Coordinates of C-alpha atoms and ligand atoms in Angstrom, one line a residue:
M1 CA 108.9 -68.5 66.2
L2 CA 106.1 -66.6 67.7
K3 CA 105.4 -63.0 66.7
L4 CA 106.7 -60.5 69.1
I5 CA 104.0 -59.7 71.5
L6 CA 104.0 -56.7 73.6
S7 CA 101.9 -56.3 76.6
I8 CA 100.9 -52.7 77.1
T9 CA 98.4 -50.9 79.2
L10 CA 95.9 -48.8 77.4
T11 CA 93.3 -46.5 78.6
I12 CA 90.0 -47.0 76.8
H13 CA 87.0 -44.9 77.2
M14 CA 83.6 -46.1 78.3
L15 CA 80.4 -44.2 78.4
F16 CA 80.4 -43.5 82.1
G17 CA 84.1 -42.9 82.6
Y18 CA 87.3 -44.6 81.9
A19 CA 88.5 -48.1 82.3
V20 CA 92.1 -49.3 82.2
Q21 CA 92.6 -52.5 80.3
T22 CA 95.7 -54.6 79.7
E23 CA 96.0 -56.2 76.4
N24 CA 98.3 -58.0 74.1
I25 CA 99.2 -56.2 70.9
N26 CA 100.9 -57.7 67.9
I27 CA 103.6 -55.6 66.6
A28 CA 103.5 -55.7 62.8
Q29 CA 104.6 -52.6 61.1
S30 CA 106.1 -51.1 58.0
T31 CA 105.7 -51.3 54.4
I32 CA 103.5 -53.7 52.5
S33 CA 104.4 -54.0 48.9
P34 CA 101.6 -54.4 46.3
E35 CA 100.2 -57.8 46.0
T36 CA 98.8 -59.6 43.1
I37 CA 95.5 -61.0 43.9
K38 CA 92.7 -61.5 41.4
I39 CA 89.3 -61.9 42.7
T40 CA 86.1 -62.2 40.7
D41 CA 83.8 -59.4 41.4
Q42 CA 80.1 -59.5 42.2
D43 CA 77.3 -57.1 42.4
I44 CA 77.0 -54.7 45.3
P45 CA 73.7 -55.7 46.7
L46 CA 73.1 -52.6 48.7
A47 CA 74.1 -49.7 46.6
S48 CA 71.3 -48.7 44.3
S49 CA 73.5 -47.6 41.4
S50 CA 74.5 -50.2 38.9
K51 CA 78.0 -51.6 39.0
K52 CA 79.4 -49.5 36.2
A53 CA 77.5 -46.4 37.1
S54 CA 79.3 -43.5 38.8
K55 CA 79.6 -44.1 42.5
K56 CA 79.2 -40.4 43.2
L57 CA 76.9 -39.7 46.1
H58 CA 75.4 -36.6 47.6
I59 CA 73.0 -35.7 50.3
K60 CA 69.4 -35.0 49.9
G61 CA 67.5 -34.1 53.0
T62 CA 68.8 -36.5 55.6
Q63 CA 69.6 -39.2 53.1
I64 CA 72.4 -40.2 50.8
V65 CA 71.4 -40.5 47.2
N66 CA 73.3 -41.5 44.0
S67 CA 73.6 -39.7 40.7
Q68 CA 70.1 -40.9 39.8
N69 CA 68.8 -39.4 43.0
K70 CA 68.0 -42.9 44.4
V71 CA 68.5 -43.4 48.1
V72 CA 71.6 -45.4 48.9
Q73 CA 72.2 -46.9 52.3
L74 CA 75.8 -47.8 52.9
K75 CA 76.5 -50.8 55.1
G76 CA 79.9 -51.9 56.0
L77 CA 82.5 -53.0 58.5
S78 CA 85.3 -51.1 60.0
S79 CA 88.9 -52.2 60.3
H80 CA 90.4 -52.2 63.8
G81 CA 93.3 -49.8 64.1
L82 CA 95.4 -50.0 60.9
S83 CA 98.6 -50.1 63.0
W84 CA 97.2 -53.0 65.1
Y85 CA 95.8 -55.2 62.4
P86 CA 97.3 -54.4 59.0
Q87 CA 96.8 -57.9 57.8
Y88 CA 93.1 -57.4 57.2
I89 CA 93.8 -54.6 54.7
N90 CA 93.8 -57.3 52.1
K91 CA 91.8 -57.7 49.0
K92 CA 90.8 -61.3 49.8
T93 CA 89.5 -60.2 53.2
F94 CA 87.4 -57.4 51.7
A95 CA 86.1 -59.7 49.0
K96 CA 85.2 -62.4 51.5
L97 CA 83.4 -59.9 53.8
K98 CA 81.6 -58.4 50.9
S99 CA 80.3 -61.7 49.9
D100 CA 79.5 -63.1 53.3
F101 CA 78.0 -60.0 54.8
K102 CA 76.7 -58.4 51.6
I103 CA 78.4 -55.1 52.6
N104 CA 79.3 -52.3 50.3
T105 CA 81.6 -50.3 52.5
I106 CA 84.9 -50.7 54.4
R107 CA 86.1 -48.2 56.9
L108 CA 89.8 -47.7 57.4
A109 CA 90.3 -46.7 61.0
M110 CA 93.6 -44.8 61.4
Y111 CA 94.1 -43.9 65.0
T112 CA 95.8 -40.6 65.6
E113 CA 97.1 -41.1 69.2
E114 CA 96.7 -44.8 70.2
Y115 CA 99.3 -47.4 69.5
N116 CA 101.5 -46.3 66.6
G117 CA 98.9 -43.8 65.6
Y118 CA 99.5 -41.2 62.9
C119 CA 100.1 -38.2 65.1
V120 CA 102.4 -40.0 67.6
S121 CA 104.6 -41.7 65.1
G122 CA 107.6 -40.9 62.9
S123 CA 107.7 -40.5 59.2
K124 CA 108.2 -44.3 58.5
Q125 CA 105.0 -45.3 60.3
K126 CA 103.1 -42.4 58.7
K127 CA 104.2 -43.6 55.3
Y128 CA 103.2 -47.1 56.2
L129 CA 99.8 -46.1 57.4
K130 CA 99.3 -44.2 54.1
Q131 CA 100.4 -47.2 52.1
L132 CA 97.7 -49.2 54.0
I133 CA 95.1 -46.6 53.1
D134 CA 96.3 -46.7 49.5
K135 CA 95.8 -50.5 49.4
G136 CA 92.4 -50.2 51.1
V137 CA 91.3 -47.6 48.6
K138 CA 92.5 -49.7 45.7
Y139 CA 90.9 -52.9 46.8
A140 CA 87.6 -51.2 47.6
K141 CA 87.6 -49.7 44.1
E142 CA 88.4 -53.0 42.5
L143 CA 85.6 -54.7 44.5
D144 CA 83.1 -51.9 43.7
M145 CA 82.8 -50.9 47.3
Y146 CA 82.9 -47.6 49.1
V147 CA 85.8 -46.8 51.5
I148 CA 85.8 -44.5 54.5
I149 CA 89.1 -42.9 55.4
D150 CA 88.7 -42.4 59.2
W151 CA 90.9 -40.0 61.2
H152 CA 90.3 -42.0 64.3
I153 CA 90.7 -39.5 67.2
L154 CA 89.9 -40.9 70.6
S155 CA 92.2 -40.2 73.6
D156 CA 93.0 -36.9 71.9
G157 CA 89.5 -35.8 72.7
N158 CA 89.5 -32.4 71.1
P159 CA 90.2 -32.7 67.3
N160 CA 92.0 -29.4 67.3
K161 CA 94.9 -31.0 69.2
H162 CA 96.2 -32.3 65.9
I163 CA 94.5 -29.9 63.5
K164 CA 97.6 -29.1 61.6
E165 CA 98.3 -32.7 60.8
A166 CA 94.6 -33.3 60.0
V167 CA 94.6 -30.5 57.5
S168 CA 97.7 -31.7 55.8
F169 CA 96.7 -35.3 55.9
F170 CA 93.2 -34.6 54.4
S171 CA 94.6 -32.3 51.7
E172 CA 97.1 -34.9 50.7
M173 CA 94.3 -37.6 50.6
A174 CA 91.9 -35.4 48.7
K175 CA 94.6 -34.4 46.2
K176 CA 95.8 -37.9 45.6
Y177 CA 92.3 -39.3 45.3
K178 CA 90.6 -36.4 43.6
K179 CA 89.4 -38.6 40.7
E180 CA 88.0 -41.3 42.9
D181 CA 84.3 -41.2 43.7
H182 CA 84.1 -44.2 46.1
I183 CA 85.9 -42.4 49.0
I184 CA 84.2 -40.9 52.1
Y185 CA 86.3 -38.8 54.4
E186 CA 85.6 -39.1 58.1
I187 CA 87.5 -36.3 59.7
C188 CA 87.3 -36.9 63.4
N189 CA 86.0 -40.2 64.8
E190 CA 84.9 -39.4 68.3
P191 CA 85.5 -36.0 69.8
N192 CA 85.0 -36.1 73.6
N193 CA 85.4 -33.8 76.5
T194 CA 85.0 -31.0 74.0
S195 CA 82.2 -28.9 72.5
W196 CA 80.4 -28.6 69.2
S197 CA 82.0 -25.2 68.7
Q198 CA 85.5 -26.7 69.0
I199 CA 84.5 -29.4 66.5
K200 CA 83.1 -26.8 64.1
K201 CA 86.3 -24.8 64.3
F202 CA 88.2 -28.0 63.3
A203 CA 85.7 -29.0 60.6
N204 CA 85.8 -25.5 59.1
K205 CA 89.5 -25.9 58.5
V206 CA 89.5 -29.5 57.4
I207 CA 86.5 -29.5 55.1
P208 CA 87.9 -26.7 52.9
A209 CA 91.2 -28.5 52.7
I210 CA 89.2 -31.5 51.2
R211 CA 87.0 -29.3 49.0
K212 CA 90.0 -27.6 47.4
Y213 CA 90.4 -30.9 45.5
N214 CA 87.1 -32.6 45.7
K215 CA 83.9 -30.6 45.6
N216 CA 81.6 -33.6 46.1
A217 CA 82.9 -36.4 48.3
L218 CA 80.9 -37.2 51.3
I219 CA 82.4 -36.1 54.5
I220 CA 81.5 -37.4 58.0
V221 CA 82.1 -35.2 61.0
G222 CA 82.3 -36.5 64.5
T223 CA 80.0 -35.1 67.2
P224 CA 80.5 -34.3 70.9
T225 CA 80.6 -37.1 73.6
W226 CA 82.1 -39.8 71.4
S227 CA 79.8 -39.0 68.5
Q228 CA 76.6 -39.2 70.4
D229 CA 75.3 -35.7 70.9
V230 CA 73.7 -35.3 67.5
D231 CA 70.8 -33.5 69.2
K232 CA 73.1 -30.7 70.3
I233 CA 74.6 -29.7 66.9
S234 CA 73.8 -27.4 64.1
K235 CA 74.5 -28.1 60.5
L236 CA 77.7 -26.8 58.9
S237 CA 77.4 -25.0 55.6
D238 CA 79.0 -27.8 53.5
K239 CA 76.2 -29.6 51.6
N240 CA 77.8 -33.0 51.5
T241 CA 78.6 -33.4 55.1
L242 CA 77.0 -36.0 57.4
Y243 CA 77.2 -36.2 61.2
A244 CA 78.5 -39.2 63.1
L245 CA 76.3 -41.1 65.4
H246 CA 78.0 -44.0 67.2
F247 CA 76.4 -46.6 69.4
Y248 CA 77.3 -49.8 71.3
A249 CA 74.0 -51.6 71.9
G250 CA 75.0 -52.9 75.3
T251 CA 75.4 -49.4 76.5
H252 CA 73.4 -47.0 74.3
K253 CA 69.7 -47.6 74.0
Q254 CA 66.5 -45.7 73.4
S255 CA 67.7 -42.4 74.9
L256 CA 70.4 -42.3 72.2
R257 CA 67.9 -43.2 69.5
N258 CA 65.8 -40.3 70.8
K259 CA 68.7 -38.0 70.2
A260 CA 69.0 -39.4 66.7
S261 CA 65.3 -38.8 66.1
Q262 CA 65.6 -35.2 67.3
A263 CA 68.6 -34.7 64.9
L264 CA 66.5 -36.1 62.0
K265 CA 63.7 -33.7 62.8
K266 CA 66.2 -30.9 62.5
K267 CA 67.1 -32.4 59.1
I268 CA 70.6 -33.3 60.2
P269 CA 71.9 -36.2 58.0
L270 CA 73.4 -38.9 60.2
F271 CA 75.9 -41.6 59.5
V272 CA 76.6 -44.4 61.9
S273 CA 80.2 -44.8 61.0
E274 CA 80.8 -47.1 64.0
F275 CA 78.6 -49.3 66.1
G276 CA 78.9 -52.5 68.1
I277 CA 76.4 -54.9 69.5
C278 CA 78.5 -55.3 72.8
D279 CA 79.1 -52.5 75.3
A280 CA 81.0 -49.3 74.8
S281 CA 84.3 -50.8 75.8
G282 CA 84.2 -52.9 72.6
N283 CA 83.9 -55.9 74.8
G284 CA 81.4 -57.5 77.2
S285 CA 78.2 -59.4 76.4
L286 CA 76.1 -58.7 73.3
N287 CA 72.8 -57.1 73.5
K288 CA 71.1 -58.5 70.4
T289 CA 67.7 -57.2 71.3
E290 CA 68.9 -53.6 71.4
A291 CA 71.1 -54.2 68.4
K292 CA 68.1 -55.3 66.4
K293 CA 66.1 -52.3 67.5
W294 CA 69.0 -50.1 66.5
L295 CA 69.4 -51.5 63.0
E296 CA 65.7 -51.6 62.4
F297 CA 65.6 -47.9 63.3
L298 CA 68.5 -47.1 61.0
D299 CA 67.0 -49.2 58.1
K300 CA 63.7 -47.4 58.5
N301 CA 65.4 -44.0 58.3
K302 CA 67.8 -45.2 55.6
I303 CA 70.8 -44.3 57.8
S304 CA 74.1 -45.9 56.8
Y305 CA 76.0 -48.0 59.3
V306 CA 79.4 -49.6 59.8
G307 CA 80.1 -52.3 62.3
W308 CA 83.2 -52.4 64.5
N309 CA 85.6 -54.4 64.0
I310 CA 87.4 -56.6 61.5
S311 CA 89.9 -58.4 63.6
N312 CA 90.4 -61.6 65.6
K313 CA 91.2 -59.7 68.8
N314 CA 90.1 -61.2 72.0
E315 CA 87.2 -58.8 72.5
S316 CA 83.5 -59.3 71.7
S317 CA 83.3 -56.6 69.1
A318 CA 85.8 -58.4 66.9
I319 CA 84.0 -60.2 64.1
L320 CA 86.5 -63.1 64.0
K321 CA 87.2 -65.6 66.7
T322 CA 90.7 -65.3 68.2
S323 CA 91.4 -68.8 67.1
C324 CA 90.9 -67.8 63.5
K325 CA 94.3 -66.8 62.1
K326 CA 93.2 -66.6 58.5
T327 CA 92.7 -63.3 56.7
S328 CA 90.2 -64.7 54.2
G329 CA 88.3 -67.8 53.3
F330 CA 86.5 -67.6 56.6
K331 CA 84.1 -70.4 57.4
S332 CA 81.0 -69.8 59.5
S333 CA 82.8 -71.2 62.4
D334 CA 85.5 -68.6 62.1
Y335 CA 83.1 -65.8 62.9
S336 CA 82.7 -64.7 66.6
A337 CA 79.2 -64.3 68.1
S338 CA 79.3 -60.7 67.1
G339 CA 80.5 -61.5 63.6
T340 CA 77.8 -64.1 63.1
W341 CA 75.0 -61.9 64.3
L342 CA 76.1 -59.0 62.1
K343 CA 76.6 -61.3 59.1
N344 CA 73.1 -62.7 59.6
Y345 CA 71.5 -59.3 60.0
F346 CA 73.4 -57.7 57.1
S347 CA 73.0 -60.4 54.6
K348 CA 69.4 -61.3 55.2
K349 CA 68.3 -58.0 53.6
K350 CA 67.6 -58.2 50.0
T351 CA 67.5 -54.9 48.2
V352 CA 65.6 -53.7 45.2
T353 CA 68.7 -53.8 43.0
Q354 CA 69.8 -57.3 44.0
K355 CA 69.5 -59.6 41.0
K356 CA 67.7 -62.9 41.7
N357 CA 70.2 -65.1 40.1
T358 CA 73.4 -63.4 41.2
T359 CA 76.3 -65.7 40.5
Q360 CA 78.2 -66.8 43.5
K361 CA 81.5 -64.9 44.0
K362 CA 84.5 -67.1 43.6
E363 CA 87.9 -66.2 44.8
T364 CA 90.1 -67.1 42.0
T365 CA 93.7 -68.1 42.3
P366 CA 96.1 -65.3 43.0
K367 CA 99.6 -65.3 41.7
K368 CA 101.0 -68.8 41.9
V369 CA 104.4 -68.7 43.6
T370 CA 105.4 -72.3 43.3
P371 CA 105.8 -74.4 40.2
K372 CA 104.4 -77.8 40.0
T373 CA 107.4 -80.0 40.7
N374 CA 106.1 -83.6 40.7
T375 CA 103.5 -85.5 38.9
T376 CA 101.6 -87.0 41.8
A377 CA 100.4 -83.8 43.2
K378 CA 99.9 -80.1 42.5
V379 CA 101.2 -78.0 45.3
T380 CA 100.2 -74.4 45.4
A381 CA 101.6 -71.8 47.7
K382 CA 100.4 -68.3 47.2
C383 CA 101.8 -65.3 48.9
I384 CA 98.7 -63.3 49.8
N385 CA 100.1 -60.5 51.9
Q386 CA 103.4 -59.1 53.0
W387 CA 104.7 -56.5 55.4
N388 CA 107.9 -55.5 57.2
D389 CA 108.4 -56.1 60.9
N390 CA 111.6 -54.2 61.7
Q391 CA 114.3 -55.7 59.6
Y392 CA 112.2 -58.8 58.7
K393 CA 109.9 -59.4 55.8
M394 CA 106.7 -61.1 56.9
T395 CA 104.9 -63.0 54.2
Q396 CA 101.5 -64.7 54.5
W397 CA 100.9 -67.8 52.5
D398 CA 97.9 -69.9 51.5
I399 CA 98.8 -73.5 50.8
S400 CA 97.0 -76.3 49.1
A401 CA 97.9 -79.6 47.6
K402 CA 96.0 -81.7 45.2
N403 CA 96.6 -85.4 45.5
N404 CA 96.7 -86.6 41.9
N405 CA 97.7 -90.1 43.1
K406 CA 95.9 -92.8 45.0
A407 CA 94.2 -92.2 48.3
K408 CA 96.6 -91.7 51.1
N409 CA 96.4 -92.4 54.9
T410 CA 98.9 -89.6 55.5
W411 CA 101.1 -87.3 53.6
T412 CA 104.1 -84.9 53.7
L413 CA 104.5 -81.7 51.9
K414 CA 107.8 -80.0 51.5
L415 CA 108.5 -76.4 50.6
T416 CA 112.1 -75.4 50.1
F417 CA 112.9 -71.7 50.3
N418 CA 115.9 -69.8 48.9
Q419 CA 116.9 -68.6 52.4
S420 CA 116.5 -69.6 56.0
F421 CA 113.3 -68.5 57.6
K422 CA 111.1 -68.9 60.7
V423 CA 107.4 -69.8 60.9
S424 CA 105.7 -67.1 62.8
Q425 CA 102.1 -68.5 62.7
H426 CA 100.6 -71.5 61.0
W427 CA 97.3 -73.2 60.8
N428 CA 95.9 -76.5 59.7
F429 CA 99.2 -78.4 59.7
N430 CA 102.2 -79.4 61.7
Y431 CA 105.7 -78.7 60.7
K432 CA 109.4 -79.2 61.1
I433 CA 112.2 -77.2 59.6
S434 CA 115.2 -78.8 58.1
G435 CA 117.7 -76.3 56.7
K436 CA 115.8 -74.2 54.2
T437 CA 113.0 -76.8 53.9
L438 CA 109.7 -76.6 55.6
I439 CA 108.3 -80.1 56.2
I440 CA 104.6 -80.0 56.5
T441 CA 102.6 -82.9 58.0
P442 CA 98.9 -83.2 58.5
V443 CA 96.8 -82.6 61.6
S444 CA 94.2 -85.2 62.5
Y445 CA 91.4 -83.8 60.3
N446 CA 93.3 -83.6 57.0
K447 CA 95.5 -86.7 57.4
K448 CA 93.5 -88.9 55.1
V449 CA 93.3 -87.7 51.5
K450 CA 91.3 -89.3 48.7
A451 CA 92.6 -89.6 45.2
N452 CA 92.1 -86.3 43.4
A453 CA 91.1 -84.5 46.5
T454 CA 92.7 -81.2 47.6
I455 CA 93.9 -80.3 51.0
N456 CA 93.0 -76.7 51.5
N457 CA 93.0 -73.9 54.0
M458 CA 96.5 -74.4 55.2
G459 CA 98.2 -71.1 55.9
M460 CA 101.2 -69.6 57.6
I461 CA 103.1 -66.4 58.2
I462 CA 106.8 -66.6 57.5
K463 CA 109.4 -64.4 59.0
G464 CA 112.3 -64.0 56.6
K465 CA 114.4 -61.5 54.6
S466 CA 113.3 -59.7 51.5
G467 CA 113.6 -61.7 48.3
L468 CA 112.2 -64.8 50.0
K469 CA 111.0 -67.3 47.4
I470 CA 110.0 -70.9 47.2
T471 CA 112.3 -72.8 44.9
K472 CA 111.0 -76.4 45.2
T473 CA 107.9 -78.2 46.4
S474 CA 107.1 -81.9 46.8
F475 CA 104.2 -83.9 48.1
S476 CA 104.3 -87.5 49.0
Ligands
LIG1 C1 88.7 -49.9 70.9 C2 89.1 -51.3 70.4 C3 90.1 -51.8 71.4 C4 91.3 -50.8 71.6 C5 90.7 -49.5 72.0 C6 91.8 -48.4 72.1 O1 88.0 -52.1 70.3 O2 90.6 -53.1 70.9 O3 92.1 -51.3 72.5 O4 89.7 -49.1 71.0 O5 91.4 -47.4 72.9 C7 85.0 -46.5 70.2 C8 86.2 -46.1 69.4 C9 87.0 -47.4 69.1 C10 87.0 -48.3 70.3 C11 85.6 -48.9 70.5 C12 85.5 -49.9 71.6 O6 85.9 -45.4 68.3 O7 88.3 -46.9 68.8 O8 87.8 -49.4 69.9 N1 84.7 -47.7 70.7 O9 85.9 -49.3 72.8 N2 84.0 -45.7 70.5 C13 83.1 -46.4 71.3 C14 83.6 -47.7 71.4

């Protein structure tokens, strides 16, 4: 059965006013329980500290430096809204993006007002969003990456609208993560229709709430006009605070770079915690020429940057094509035009610390859920993610089958569950359900299978109840 789709109308901002856009939104909410995925780590190519060294960072002049005072430029990708696309807060997703894009940072965008945002939701959703942050923080740490916890204000405009919740959220985060040195706190994504003095008022409450538990973590503060007016601000007293500069290359060009240069002249440390190569709506055509100018400018000034967004939403800023339903194991053809351009730009850069013979990252097998049940094949079905959708338990599975027998012209794979279920999404196979058994048959391109070959990249999302398990598998 198809996932529940809700069509709602949202107002999104654009540089020169507002546009109303209708869009489809997947409802997928509630708790995700801890998953058991093991992934081999690899070096972070862009951080200048060694893997085991402290990840503590601080600001020197306008730049970020590590504990050895070496300049560090963070490069990363931002999630879309955590409530919208929770499925990408997944260790395999992070690992794959780290290895394909050579990034060292993931930003967790938690909207405050839009769609099931933190400040417009009840305690269950709040808890769920914090669980997603927990996961993101944990996976980033295990993968030796930095993670940005982003209080994603947008339609709220003035951050003071939810200052009480912001203070309590950030004190809770800072207390919980006080021992972690890979976390960056972004306290107000994009203030708009408000002034720097309002933002300062907000920052002067939220920053001390963080500093009560963490004296050093980097903090990013948003700036007026959707984090663009970096030329109109003055520094706060906190020494480890950076100031957000956001751009969308289709809309924001040299005049915004000029603002950035003016800020740098005033010794204001900037952090591009969000950018896109499309226009400010997050959609529209890509302006690669401007995007290149932007990133070259940022590289020259060692300003860190984070691209928007990790999702397969049907908008040009999404790095995955809408047809890509996977959450990891992406092929080149799964990346959108934006994703491909970013991947090429990000990964082409070698850094001083990158070793010449870095071993290729390999995603090792996570928890195997199914036993081998026949001698002619090895069927593996791994549960790689799970979350609740109202009363249902949604589980995402990666499936493969190794044909230990003679070559076959076609095949059938059966998975029997301990309860009835529905298939919410599936890819790279056809299926029928008979009782509690899912009968998987091939699609044209994986029908023929050679002896000892493996059929990979099959996946699905199952809607069931909690305690769902596979009890039997067969391949013939
Ligand atoms: C956009 C998303 C879009 C979503 C919308 C909600 O891409 O799918 O419907 O938010 O309002 C920003 C914001 C960021 C925007 C993005 C593109 O920080 O939340 O995401 N953008 O509009 N600032 C400039 C552009």
